[in-house]
Amino acid sequence: MESVLTEAVALLDEAGPSALTFRALAQRLGGGVASIYWYVASKDELLDRATDHVIGMVLADIEALPEQDDPIDALRAMALTLFDAIVERPWLGSYFMRNTDLQNNSLRLWEKLGQQSLRMNLTPRQRFHAVSAVTGVVVGSAVDLGQEPPAEVLDGAVSRDEFLGRFVATWRELDPAEFPFVHEIADEFEGHDDVDQFRSALDLTLAGLRLQAGG
Amino acid sequence: MESVLTEAVALLDEAGPSALTFRALAQRLGGGVASIYWYVASKDELLDRATDHVIGMVLADIEALPEQDDPIDALRAMALTLFDAIVERPWLGSYFMRNTDLQNNSLRLWEKLGQQSLRMNLTPRQRFHAVSAVTGVVVGSAVDLGQEPPAEVLDGAVSRDEFLGRFVATWRELDPAEFPFVHEIADEFEGHDDVDQFRSALDLTLAGLRLQAGG
DNA sequence: ACCTGAACACCGTTCAAGT
DNA sequence: ACCTGAACACCGTTCAAGT
C-alpha cells in the first residue's frame, strides 16, 4: 500500500496527473494492472489517498511551525506552508480537501486552521466562513498553477518568461481604449511571481478577517 | 459552430463534464465524431469555447448592472453575478479563465473587474493582485461546487441535506478534544449555503481591499 | 468548405482464475 | 490474503476518402 502511494506520487510529480494511469503505475510496481484494485477501489480513491499522503507531510511542517501570539499570523504561516507545497506539486491543488472521509490529513489540516479561528472573537458561523475563505484563497490561487503548462515549457524548450511573454504580446495588441486595465497590468503580468500573487490575496482576506474580529 | 457549442453546453448542463464526449455530442448533432474536429482542434478547445460561450451571457448580465459610485460595491456586484452563473453551472468553475486566448469573453470580464480597480487608489501591481484575488475567491469557492456530487444526489434519491448530514455524522464521532473546531462548526456545515459562504469570503477580501485603498 | 467510417492507441474497471 | 491475464466498454484523435 505504502509503495503504491509513493509510486503514484512519483508519477504525479514527474509528469502530472495525465501520467498517472493504472498501467503506468502497475509497470513501476512490477505487477499487473488489476493488482492495484486490491488496495484501492477506484482512480478517485487513488488520487485522494495519494494527495492525503503528501498532505501528511505538509501537516507535519505546519505542526512544526513556531507558536504565534496572533492567530491571524498563525493562519498566514500555515496557509503559506500549504501553498509552498502546492507550488512544488501543482497537482495537489486539484485534489486537496476533495473528500475528507478519505483525506484524513486534510481534515486535520483544516482543523489546525480552524483552531486559530477559535482564538478569535467570532461567531461559529464566522469561524466556518473564515476558514473556508482561507482555504478558498489557497485553492483559488492553486488552480492557476495546476493548469498543466504546454509540453514545450516542461521540456525547457521555452522558458516560463517566454511563455508569459506570448500572452502579454497579444494583450498589448488590444485597443487600449477598450482594454485599459489589461494594458495597465501588462508589465506586472510579465514575469509575475505566483507566491507574491497568493500572498497578496491571502493578506487581503486576513486584513478583512482582522477587521471582522475587531482588531 | 454555434450549434456545436449550444449542444456541448446542453450536455454539460444535463450531466456534467463526464457526459461531454465527442461521441455523445456527435450523436446529438446527428453526425459523425470526426465532424466536430472541423470546428475545434481538441477537446480542450471545445471546453474553452463552450465556457466562453456562456461567459458571454454572464458578461452581458454584468454590463447590464446599474452603475455604482463605489468601485468596491461594483466589484462585489460583478463577482456575485459571476458566482450565480457558476452555481447554476458548476462545471463553469473548472474552465473559466483557463485560456484567455480562446476565452475572449473571460478576458473582457476580467477587464471589467479591472476597470473598477482603476478607479481606486492603488499601484498597478496592487490592481493586478486585487483582481486576481477577487477571481481567486470566485474560483476557490466554485471548486467546491464543481465536485460532481454522487449520482444518488443527482438522481434525487438522496437530498443534499442528507448528503451533508452523512459527513457531519462522521465528524461528530471524532474526539472533541482533538477536533474542537470540527465540532464547533458541525452545526453550521449542516445545511450551509454555498452562496453565503462565497459572499463571506468575498466580503473579507473586499474589506481588505478597501483598507488597502485607504478607505 | 464540410462531413464520414473506420481505425489507432489509449483509458478505467471487472472477473474468473491462480498462489 | 494477495496477485494475474485477458477481456470489456469506453475514450480522444487521425486519416484517407467522400460530397
CSV table of C-alpha atoms (C1' of nucleotides) in Angstrom, one decimal:
chain,number,residue,atom,x,y,z
A,1,MET,CA,0.0,0.0,0.0
A,2,GLU,CA,2.7,2.4,1.1
A,3,SER,CA,4.7,1.7,-2.1
A,4,VAL,CA,1.6,2.1,-4.3
A,5,LEU,CA,1.1,5.6,-2.9
A,6,THR,CA,4.8,6.7,-3.1
A,7,GLU,CA,5.0,5.5,-6.7
A,8,ALA,CA,1.7,7.2,-7.5
A,9,VAL,CA,3.1,10.4,-6.1
A,10,ALA,CA,6.3,10.0,-8.0
A,11,LEU,CA,4.4,9.7,-11.3
A,12,LEU,CA,2.3,12.8,-10.4
A,13,ASP,CA,5.5,14.7,-9.6
A,14,GLU,CA,7.3,13.7,-12.7
A,15,ALA,CA,4.7,14.3,-15.4
A,16,GLY,CA,1.4,15.4,-13.9
A,17,PRO,CA,-2.0,13.9,-13.4
A,18,SER,CA,-2.2,12.7,-17.0
A,19,ALA,CA,0.8,10.4,-16.4
A,20,LEU,CA,-0.8,8.6,-13.5
A,21,THR,CA,-2.6,5.7,-15.2
A,22,PHE,CA,-3.1,2.2,-13.7
A,23,ARG,CA,-1.0,0.7,-16.4
A,24,ALA,CA,1.9,3.1,-15.8
A,25,LEU,CA,1.7,2.6,-12.1
A,26,ALA,CA,1.5,-1.2,-12.4
A,27,GLN,CA,4.6,-1.2,-14.6
A,28,ARG,CA,6.5,0.8,-12.0
A,29,LEU,CA,5.4,-1.6,-9.3
A,30,GLY,CA,6.3,-4.5,-11.4
A,31,GLY,CA,2.9,-6.1,-11.3
A,32,GLY,CA,-0.4,-6.3,-13.2
A,33,VAL,CA,-2.9,-3.6,-13.6
A,34,ALA,CA,-5.6,-5.4,-11.6
A,35,SER,CA,-3.4,-5.7,-8.5
A,36,ILE,CA,-3.9,-2.0,-7.7
A,37,TYR,CA,-7.6,-2.7,-7.2
A,38,TRP,CA,-6.8,-4.7,-4.2
A,39,TYR,CA,-5.5,-1.6,-2.4
A,40,VAL,CA,-7.8,1.0,-3.9
A,41,ALA,CA,-11.4,0.8,-5.2
A,42,SER,CA,-11.1,3.4,-8.0
A,43,LYS,CA,-8.8,6.0,-9.5
A,44,ASP,CA,-10.5,8.7,-7.5
A,45,GLU,CA,-9.6,6.9,-4.3
A,46,LEU,CA,-6.1,6.5,-5.5
A,47,LEU,CA,-5.9,10.3,-6.2
A,48,ASP,CA,-7.4,11.1,-2.8
A,49,ARG,CA,-5.1,8.8,-0.9
A,50,ALA,CA,-2.0,10.0,-2.8
A,51,THR,CA,-3.0,13.5,-2.0
A,52,ASP,CA,-3.6,12.8,1.6
A,53,HIS,CA,-0.2,11.0,1.7
A,54,VAL,CA,1.7,14.2,0.9
A,55,ILE,CA,-0.7,16.4,2.9
A,56,GLY,CA,0.5,14.3,5.8
A,57,MET,CA,4.0,15.8,5.3
A,58,VAL,CA,2.6,19.3,5.0
A,59,LEU,CA,0.7,18.8,8.2
A,60,ALA,CA,3.9,17.8,9.9
A,61,ASP,CA,5.5,21.0,8.6
A,62,ILE,CA,2.6,23.0,9.9
A,63,GLU,CA,2.7,21.4,13.3
A,64,ALA,CA,6.5,22.2,13.5
A,65,LEU,CA,5.7,25.9,12.9
A,66,PRO,CA,6.7,28.2,15.9
A,67,GLU,CA,3.8,29.2,18.1
A,68,GLN,CA,2.3,32.6,17.2
A,69,ASP,CA,0.8,35.1,19.7
A,70,ASP,CA,-1.5,36.4,17.0
A,71,PRO,CA,-3.9,33.8,15.5
A,72,ILE,CA,-4.0,35.7,12.2
A,73,ASP,CA,-0.2,35.5,11.9
A,74,ALA,CA,-0.5,31.8,12.6
A,75,LEU,CA,-3.2,31.4,9.9
A,76,ARG,CA,-0.9,33.2,7.4
A,77,ALA,CA,2.1,31.0,8.3
A,78,MET,CA,0.0,27.8,7.9
A,79,ALA,CA,-1.5,28.9,4.6
A,80,LEU,CA,1.9,29.8,3.2
A,81,THR,CA,3.3,26.4,4.2
A,82,LEU,CA,0.4,24.8,2.4
A,83,PHE,CA,0.8,27.0,-0.7
A,84,ASP,CA,4.5,26.3,-0.8
A,85,ALA,CA,3.8,22.6,-1.0
A,86,ILE,CA,1.3,23.2,-3.8
A,87,VAL,CA,3.9,25.3,-5.8
A,88,GLU,CA,6.2,22.3,-5.6
A,89,ARG,CA,3.4,19.9,-6.5
A,90,PRO,CA,0.8,21.8,-8.6
A,91,TRP,CA,-1.4,18.7,-8.9
A,92,LEU,CA,-2.1,18.9,-5.2
A,93,GLY,CA,-4.3,21.9,-5.7
A,94,SER,CA,-6.9,20.0,-7.7
A,95,TYR,CA,-7.4,17.2,-5.2
A,96,PHE,CA,-6.9,18.8,-1.8
A,97,MET,CA,-9.9,18.6,0.5
A,98,ARG,CA,-11.9,16.8,-2.2
A,99,ASN,CA,-13.0,14.1,0.2
A,100,THR,CA,-12.4,14.5,3.9
A,101,ASP,CA,-13.5,10.9,4.5
A,102,LEU,CA,-10.5,9.6,2.6
A,103,GLN,CA,-8.3,12.6,3.3
A,104,ASN,CA,-7.7,12.3,7.0
A,105,ASN,CA,-4.7,14.6,7.0
A,106,SER,CA,-6.6,17.2,5.0
A,107,LEU,CA,-9.2,17.2,7.7
A,108,ARG,CA,-6.6,17.5,10.4
A,109,LEU,CA,-5.0,20.4,8.5
A,110,TRP,CA,-8.5,22.1,8.2
A,111,GLU,CA,-8.9,21.5,12.0
A,112,LYS,CA,-5.5,23.2,12.6
A,113,LEU,CA,-6.6,26.3,10.7
A,114,GLY,CA,-9.9,26.2,12.5
A,115,GLN,CA,-8.3,26.1,15.9
A,116,GLN,CA,-6.8,29.5,15.2
A,117,SER,CA,-10.3,30.8,14.5
A,118,LEU,CA,-11.3,29.6,17.9
A,119,ARG,CA,-8.8,32.1,19.4
A,120,MET,CA,-10.6,35.0,17.7
A,121,ASN,CA,-13.7,36.8,18.6
A,122,LEU,CA,-16.1,35.4,16.1
A,123,THR,CA,-19.4,33.5,15.9
A,124,PRO,CA,-19.3,29.8,14.9
A,125,ARG,CA,-20.6,30.8,11.5
A,126,GLN,CA,-18.0,33.4,11.1
A,127,ARG,CA,-15.3,30.9,12.0
A,128,PHE,CA,-16.6,28.4,9.5
A,129,HIS,CA,-16.7,31.1,6.8
A,130,ALA,CA,-13.2,32.4,7.8
A,131,VAL,CA,-11.6,29.1,7.4
A,132,SER,CA,-13.4,28.4,4.2
A,133,ALA,CA,-12.2,31.8,2.9
A,134,VAL,CA,-8.6,31.0,3.7
A,135,THR,CA,-8.7,27.5,2.1
A,136,GLY,CA,-10.6,29.1,-0.8
A,137,VAL,CA,-7.7,31.6,-1.4
A,138,VAL,CA,-5.3,28.7,-1.4
A,139,VAL,CA,-7.3,26.6,-3.8
A,140,GLY,CA,-8.2,29.6,-6.0
A,141,SER,CA,-4.5,30.5,-6.4
A,142,ALA,CA,-3.5,26.9,-6.8
A,143,VAL,CA,-5.8,26.3,-9.7
A,144,ASP,CA,-3.7,28.6,-11.8
A,145,LEU,CA,-0.7,26.5,-11.1
A,146,GLY,CA,-2.5,23.3,-11.7
A,147,GLN,CA,-3.1,24.1,-15.3
A,148,GLU,CA,-0.6,21.8,-17.0
A,149,PRO,CA,1.7,24.1,-18.9
A,150,PRO,CA,2.3,23.2,-22.5
A,151,ALA,CA,4.8,20.5,-23.1
A,152,GLU,CA,7.3,22.9,-24.6
A,153,VAL,CA,7.6,24.7,-21.2
A,154,LEU,CA,8.1,21.4,-19.3
A,155,ASP,CA,10.7,20.4,-21.8
A,156,GLY,CA,12.5,23.6,-21.2
A,157,ALA,CA,12.3,24.3,-24.9
A,158,VAL,CA,10.5,27.5,-23.9
A,159,SER,CA,11.1,29.4,-20.7
A,160,ARG,CA,8.3,30.4,-18.4
A,161,ASP,CA,9.1,34.1,-19.1
A,162,GLU,CA,8.8,33.5,-22.8
A,163,PHE,CA,5.5,31.7,-22.3
A,164,LEU,CA,4.1,34.5,-20.3
A,165,GLY,CA,5.5,37.0,-22.8
A,166,ARG,CA,3.5,35.5,-25.6
A,167,PHE,CA,0.3,36.2,-23.7
A,168,VAL,CA,1.3,39.7,-22.9
A,169,ALA,CA,2.2,40.3,-26.5
A,170,THR,CA,-1.3,39.5,-27.7
A,171,TRP,CA,-2.7,41.7,-24.9
A,172,ARG,CA,-0.6,44.6,-26.0
A,173,GLU,CA,-2.2,44.5,-29.4
A,174,LEU,CA,-5.6,45.1,-27.9
A,175,ASP,CA,-7.2,48.5,-28.2
A,176,PRO,CA,-6.0,50.5,-25.1
A,177,ALA,CA,-9.3,52.4,-25.0
A,178,GLU,CA,-11.3,49.2,-24.8
A,179,PHE,CA,-8.8,47.4,-22.5
A,180,PRO,CA,-7.3,50.0,-20.2
A,181,PHE,CA,-6.8,47.5,-17.4
A,182,VAL,CA,-5.1,44.9,-19.4
A,183,HIS,CA,-2.6,47.5,-20.6
A,184,GLU,CA,-2.2,48.8,-17.1
A,185,ILE,CA,-1.1,45.5,-15.7
A,186,ALA,CA,0.7,44.0,-18.7
A,187,ASP,CA,4.1,44.9,-17.3
A,188,GLU,CA,3.1,43.4,-13.9
A,189,PHE,CA,2.0,40.2,-15.5
A,190,GLU,CA,5.2,39.6,-17.3
A,191,GLY,CA,7.4,37.7,-15.0
A,192,HIS,CA,5.0,37.8,-12.1
A,193,ASP,CA,5.5,35.6,-9.2
A,194,ASP,CA,2.8,33.1,-8.1
A,195,VAL,CA,3.8,33.2,-4.5
A,196,ASP,CA,3.6,37.0,-4.4
A,197,GLN,CA,0.2,36.9,-6.0
A,198,PHE,CA,-1.0,34.4,-3.5
A,199,ARG,CA,0.4,36.3,-0.5
A,200,SER,CA,-1.4,39.4,-1.7
A,201,ALA,CA,-4.7,37.6,-2.0
A,202,LEU,CA,-4.2,36.0,1.4
A,203,ASP,CA,-3.3,39.3,3.1
A,204,LEU,CA,-6.5,40.9,1.8
A,205,THR,CA,-8.6,38.1,3.3
A,206,LEU,CA,-6.7,38.2,6.5
A,207,ALA,CA,-7.0,42.0,6.8
A,208,GLY,CA,-10.7,41.7,6.3
A,209,LEU,CA,-10.8,39.0,9.0
A,210,ARG,CA,-8.8,41.1,11.5
A,211,LEU,CA,-11.4,43.8,10.9
A,212,GLN,CA,-14.2,41.4,11.5
A,213,ALA,CA,-12.7,40.1,14.7
A,214,GLY,CA,-12.4,43.7,15.9
A,215,GLY,CA,-8.7,44.3,15.5
B,1,MET,CA,-20.3,26.1,-35.0
B,2,GLU,CA,-23.0,27.8,-33.0
B,3,SER,CA,-25.0,24.6,-32.6
B,4,VAL,CA,-21.9,22.6,-31.7
B,5,LEU,CA,-21.4,25.0,-28.7
B,6,THR,CA,-25.0,25.1,-27.6
B,7,GLU,CA,-25.3,21.3,-27.7
B,8,ALA,CA,-22.0,21.0,-25.8
B,9,VAL,CA,-23.3,23.3,-23.2
B,10,ALA,CA,-26.6,21.4,-23.0
B,11,LEU,CA,-24.6,18.1,-22.4
B,12,LEU,CA,-22.5,19.8,-19.7
B,13,ASP,CA,-25.7,21.2,-18.1
B,14,GLU,CA,-27.6,17.9,-18.1
B,15,ALA,CA,-24.9,15.6,-16.8
B,16,GLY,CA,-21.7,17.3,-16.2
B,17,PRO,CA,-18.2,17.2,-17.8
B,18,SER,CA,-18.0,13.5,-17.9
B,19,ALA,CA,-21.1,13.4,-20.2
B,20,LEU,CA,-19.5,15.6,-22.8
B,21,THR,CA,-17.8,13.2,-25.2
B,22,PHE,CA,-17.2,13.6,-28.9
B,23,ARG,CA,-19.4,10.6,-29.5
B,24,ALA,CA,-22.3,11.9,-27.4
B,25,LEU,CA,-22.0,15.3,-29.0
B,26,ALA,CA,-21.9,13.9,-32.5
B,27,GLN,CA,-25.0,11.8,-31.8
B,28,ARG,CA,-26.9,14.9,-30.7
B,29,LEU,CA,-25.8,16.8,-33.7
B,30,GLY,CA,-26.8,13.8,-35.9
B,31,GLY,CA,-23.4,13.4,-37.5
B,32,GLY,CA,-20.1,11.6,-37.2
B,33,VAL,CA,-17.5,12.0,-34.5
B,34,ALA,CA,-14.8,13.4,-36.8
B,35,SER,CA,-17.0,16.2,-38.0
B,36,ILE,CA,-16.5,18.1,-34.7
B,37,TYR,CA,-12.8,18.3,-35.5
B,38,TRP,CA,-13.6,20.6,-38.3
B,39,TYR,CA,-14.8,23.2,-35.8
B,40,VAL,CA,-12.5,22.5,-32.9
B,41,ALA,CA,-8.9,21.2,-32.8
B,42,SER,CA,-9.2,19.3,-29.5
B,43,LYS,CA,-11.4,18.6,-26.5
B,44,ASP,CA,-9.7,21.3,-24.5
B,45,GLU,CA,-10.6,23.8,-27.2
B,46,LEU,CA,-14.2,22.6,-27.2
B,47,LEU,CA,-14.3,23.1,-23.4
B,48,ASP,CA,-12.8,26.6,-23.6
B,49,ARG,CA,-15.1,27.7,-26.4
B,50,ALA,CA,-18.2,26.3,-24.6
B,51,THR,CA,-17.2,28.0,-21.4
B,52,ASP,CA,-16.6,31.3,-23.2
B,53,HIS,CA,-19.9,30.9,-24.9
B,54,VAL,CA,-21.8,31.1,-21.6
B,55,ILE,CA,-19.4,33.6,-20.1
B,56,GLY,CA,-20.6,35.8,-22.9
B,57,MET,CA,-24.1,35.8,-21.3
B,58,VAL,CA,-22.6,36.5,-17.9
B,59,LEU,CA,-20.7,39.4,-19.4
B,60,ALA,CA,-23.9,40.8,-20.8
B,61,ASP,CA,-25.5,40.5,-17.3
B,62,ILE,CA,-22.5,42.3,-15.8
B,63,GLU,CA,-22.7,45.1,-18.3
B,64,ALA,CA,-26.4,45.5,-17.6
B,65,LEU,CA,-25.6,46.0,-13.9
B,66,PRO,CA,-26.5,49.5,-12.6
B,67,GLU,CA,-23.6,51.9,-12.2
B,68,GLN,CA,-22.1,52.1,-8.8
B,69,ASP,CA,-20.5,55.1,-7.1
B,70,ASP,CA,-18.2,52.9,-5.1
B,71,PRO,CA,-15.9,50.7,-7.2
B,72,ILE,CA,-15.8,48.1,-4.4
B,73,ASP,CA,-19.6,47.8,-4.5
B,74,ALA,CA,-19.3,47.4,-8.2
B,75,LEU,CA,-16.7,44.6,-7.8
B,76,ARG,CA,-19.0,42.8,-5.4
B,77,ALA,CA,-22.0,43.0,-7.7
B,78,MET,CA,-19.9,41.7,-10.6
B,79,ALA,CA,-18.4,38.8,-8.7
B,80,LEU,CA,-21.8,37.8,-7.3
B,81,THR,CA,-23.2,37.8,-10.9
B,82,LEU,CA,-20.4,35.5,-12.0
B,83,PHE,CA,-20.8,33.3,-9.0
B,84,ASP,CA,-24.5,33.0,-9.5
B,85,ALA,CA,-23.8,31.7,-13.0
B,86,ILE,CA,-21.4,29.2,-11.6
B,87,VAL,CA,-23.9,28.0,-9.1
B,88,GLU,CA,-26.3,27.2,-12.0
B,89,ARG,CA,-23.5,25.6,-14.0
B,90,PRO,CA,-20.9,24.2,-11.6
B,91,TRP,CA,-18.7,23.0,-14.5
B,92,LEU,CA,-18.0,26.6,-15.4
B,93,GLY,CA,-15.7,27.0,-12.4
B,94,SER,CA,-13.2,24.4,-13.7
B,95,TYR,CA,-12.7,26.1,-17.1
B,96,PHE,CA,-13.2,29.8,-16.5
B,97,MET,CA,-10.2,31.9,-17.4
B,98,ARG,CA,-8.2,28.8,-18.4
B,99,ASN,CA,-7.1,30.2,-21.6
B,100,THR,CA,-7.7,33.9,-22.4
B,101,ASP,CA,-6.6,33.4,-26.0
B,102,LEU,CA,-9.6,31.3,-26.6
B,103,GLN,CA,-11.8,32.8,-24.0
B,104,ASN,CA,-12.4,36.2,-25.3
B,105,ASN,CA,-15.4,36.9,-23.1
B,106,SER,CA,-13.5,35.8,-20.0
B,107,LEU,CA,-10.8,38.3,-20.8
B,108,ARG,CA,-13.4,41.0,-21.3
B,109,LEU,CA,-14.9,40.1,-17.9
B,110,TRP,CA,-11.5,40.3,-16.3
B,111,GLU,CA,-11.1,43.7,-17.9
B,112,LYS,CA,-14.4,44.8,-16.5
B,113,LEU,CA,-13.3,43.8,-13.0
B,114,GLY,CA,-10.0,45.5,-13.6
B,115,GLN,CA,-11.6,48.8,-14.6
B,116,GLN,CA,-13.1,49.1,-11.2
B,117,SER,CA,-9.6,48.8,-9.8
B,118,LEU,CA,-8.5,51.7,-12.0
B,119,ARG,CA,-10.9,53.9,-10.0
B,120,MET,CA,-9.2,53.0,-6.8
B,121,ASN,CA,-6.0,54.5,-5.3
B,122,LEU,CA,-3.7,51.6,-5.9
B,123,THR,CA,-0.4,50.8,-7.7
B,124,PRO,CA,-0.6,48.8,-10.9
B,125,ARG,CA,0.8,45.8,-9.1
B,126,GLN,CA,-1.9,46.2,-6.3
B,127,ARG,CA,-4.5,46.4,-9.0
B,128,PHE,CA,-3.3,43.2,-10.6
B,129,HIS,CA,-3.2,41.5,-7.3
B,130,ALA,CA,-6.6,42.8,-6.3
B,131,VAL,CA,-8.3,41.5,-9.4
B,132,SER,CA,-6.5,38.2,-9.1
B,133,ALA,CA,-7.7,38.0,-5.5
B,134,VAL,CA,-11.3,38.5,-6.5
B,135,THR,CA,-11.3,36.0,-9.3
B,136,GLY,CA,-9.4,33.7,-6.9
B,137,VAL,CA,-12.2,33.8,-4.4
B,138,VAL,CA,-14.7,33.0,-7.1
B,139,VAL,CA,-12.7,30.1,-8.5
B,140,GLY,CA,-11.8,28.9,-5.0
B,141,SER,CA,-15.4,28.8,-3.9
B,142,ALA,CA,-16.5,27.4,-7.2
B,143,VAL,CA,-14.2,24.3,-7.0
B,144,ASP,CA,-16.3,23.0,-4.1
B,145,LEU,CA,-19.4,23.2,-6.4
B,146,GLY,CA,-17.6,21.7,-9.3
B,147,GLN,CA,-17.0,18.4,-7.5
B,148,GLU,CA,-19.5,16.2,-9.2
B,149,PRO,CA,-21.9,15.1,-6.4
B,150,PRO,CA,-22.5,11.3,-6.2
B,151,ALA,CA,-25.1,10.0,-8.6
B,152,GLU,CA,-27.6,9.4,-5.8
B,153,VAL,CA,-27.8,13.1,-5.1
B,154,LEU,CA,-28.3,14.0,-8.8
B,155,ASP,CA,-30.9,11.3,-9.0
B,156,GLY,CA,-32.8,12.9,-6.2
B,157,ALA,CA,-32.6,9.5,-4.3
B,158,VAL,CA,-30.7,11.4,-1.6
B,159,SER,CA,-31.2,15.0,-0.8
B,160,ARG,CA,-28.4,17.5,-0.5
B,161,ASP,CA,-29.1,17.9,3.3
B,162,GLU,CA,-28.9,14.1,3.8
B,163,PHE,CA,-25.6,14.1,1.9
B,164,LEU,CA,-24.2,16.8,4.0
B,165,GLY,CA,-25.6,15.2,7.1
B,166,ARG,CA,-23.6,12.0,6.5
B,167,PHE,CA,-20.4,13.9,6.5
B,168,VAL,CA,-21.3,15.8,9.7
B,169,ALA,CA,-22.3,12.5,11.3
B,170,THR,CA,-18.8,11.1,10.9
B,171,TRP,CA,-17.4,14.4,12.1
B,172,ARG,CA,-19.4,14.2,15.3
B,173,GLU,CA,-17.8,10.9,16.1
B,174,LEU,CA,-14.4,12.4,16.2
B,175,ASP,CA,-12.8,13.2,19.6
B,176,PRO,CA,-13.9,16.7,20.6
B,177,ALA,CA,-10.6,17.3,22.4
B,178,GLU,CA,-8.7,16.6,19.3
B,179,PHE,CA,-11.1,18.2,16.9
B,180,PRO,CA,-12.6,21.2,18.7
B,181,PHE,CA,-13.1,23.2,15.5
B,182,VAL,CA,-14.8,20.5,13.6
B,183,HIS,CA,-17.3,20.2,16.4
B,184,GLU,CA,-17.7,23.9,16.7
B,185,ILE,CA,-18.8,24.3,13.1
B,186,ALA,CA,-20.6,21.0,12.6
B,187,ASP,CA,-24.0,22.7,13.0
B,188,GLU,CA,-23.0,25.4,10.6
B,189,PHE,CA,-21.9,22.9,8.0
B,190,GLU,CA,-25.2,21.1,8.0
B,191,GLY,CA,-27.4,22.8,5.5
B,192,HIS,CA,-24.9,25.5,4.8
B,193,ASP,CA,-25.5,27.7,1.8
B,194,ASP,CA,-22.8,28.0,-0.9
B,195,VAL,CA,-23.7,31.5,-1.8
B,196,ASP,CA,-23.5,32.6,1.8
B,197,GLN,CA,-20.1,31.0,2.1
B,198,PHE,CA,-18.9,32.7,-1.1
B,199,ARG,CA,-20.3,36.1,-0.1
B,200,SER,CA,-18.4,36.0,3.2
B,201,ALA,CA,-15.2,35.1,1.6
B,202,LEU,CA,-15.7,37.8,-1.0
B,203,ASP,CA,-16.5,40.4,1.7
B,204,LEU,CA,-13.4,39.6,3.6
B,205,THR,CA,-11.3,40.2,0.5
B,206,LEU,CA,-13.1,43.4,-0.4
B,207,ALA,CA,-12.8,44.7,3.2
B,208,GLY,CA,-9.1,44.2,2.9
B,209,LEU,CA,-9.0,45.9,-0.4
B,210,ARG,CA,-10.9,48.9,0.9
B,211,LEU,CA,-8.4,49.2,3.7
B,212,GLN,CA,-5.5,49.0,1.2
B,213,ALA,CA,-7.0,51.7,-1.0
B,214,GLY,CA,-7.3,53.9,2.0
B,215,GLY,CA,-11.0,53.7,2.7
C,1,DA,C1',-15.9,24.0,-47.5
C,2,DC,C1',-17.7,20.4,-44.9
C,3,DC,C1',-18.6,15.7,-43.5
C,4,DT,C1',-17.8,10.5,-42.9
C,5,DG,C1',-16.4,5.4,-41.4
C,6,DA,C1',-13.2,3.0,-39.7
C,7,DA,C1',-9.2,2.5,-37.4
C,8,DC,C1',-5.5,3.5,-33.7
C,9,DA,C1',-3.7,3.9,-29.3
C,10,DC,C1',-5.1,4.5,-25.3
C,11,DC,C1',-8.2,4.6,-20.8
C,12,DG,C1',-10.6,2.6,-16.0
C,13,DT,C1',-12.7,-1.4,-14.5
C,14,DT,C1',-14.1,-6.4,-14.0
C,15,DC,C1',-13.7,-11.2,-13.4
C,16,DA,C1',-12.5,-15.8,-13.3
C,17,DA,C1',-8.5,-18.0,-12.1
C,18,DG,C1',-4.3,-18.6,-9.8
C,19,DT,C1',-0.9,-18.9,-5.4
D,1,DA,C1',-4.5,-12.6,1.7
D,2,DC,C1',-2.7,-11.1,-2.5
D,3,DC,C1',-1.8,-11.2,-7.4
D,4,DT,C1',-2.7,-12.1,-12.6
D,5,DG,C1',-4.1,-12.2,-17.9
D,6,DA,C1',-7.3,-11.2,-20.6
D,7,DA,C1',-11.3,-9.1,-21.8
D,8,DC,C1',-15.0,-5.2,-21.8
D,9,DA,C1',-16.7,-0.9,-22.8
D,10,DC,C1',-15.3,3.1,-23.3
D,11,DC,C1',-12.2,7.4,-24.6
D,12,DG,C1',-9.8,11.4,-27.9
D,13,DT,C1',-7.7,11.7,-32.2
D,14,DT,C1',-6.3,10.7,-37.1
D,15,DC,C1',-6.8,9.9,-41.9
D,16,DA,C1',-8.0,8.7,-46.4
D,17,DA,C1',-12.0,9.2,-48.7
D,18,DG,C1',-16.2,11.2,-50.0
D,19,DT,C1',-19.5,15.4,-51.5
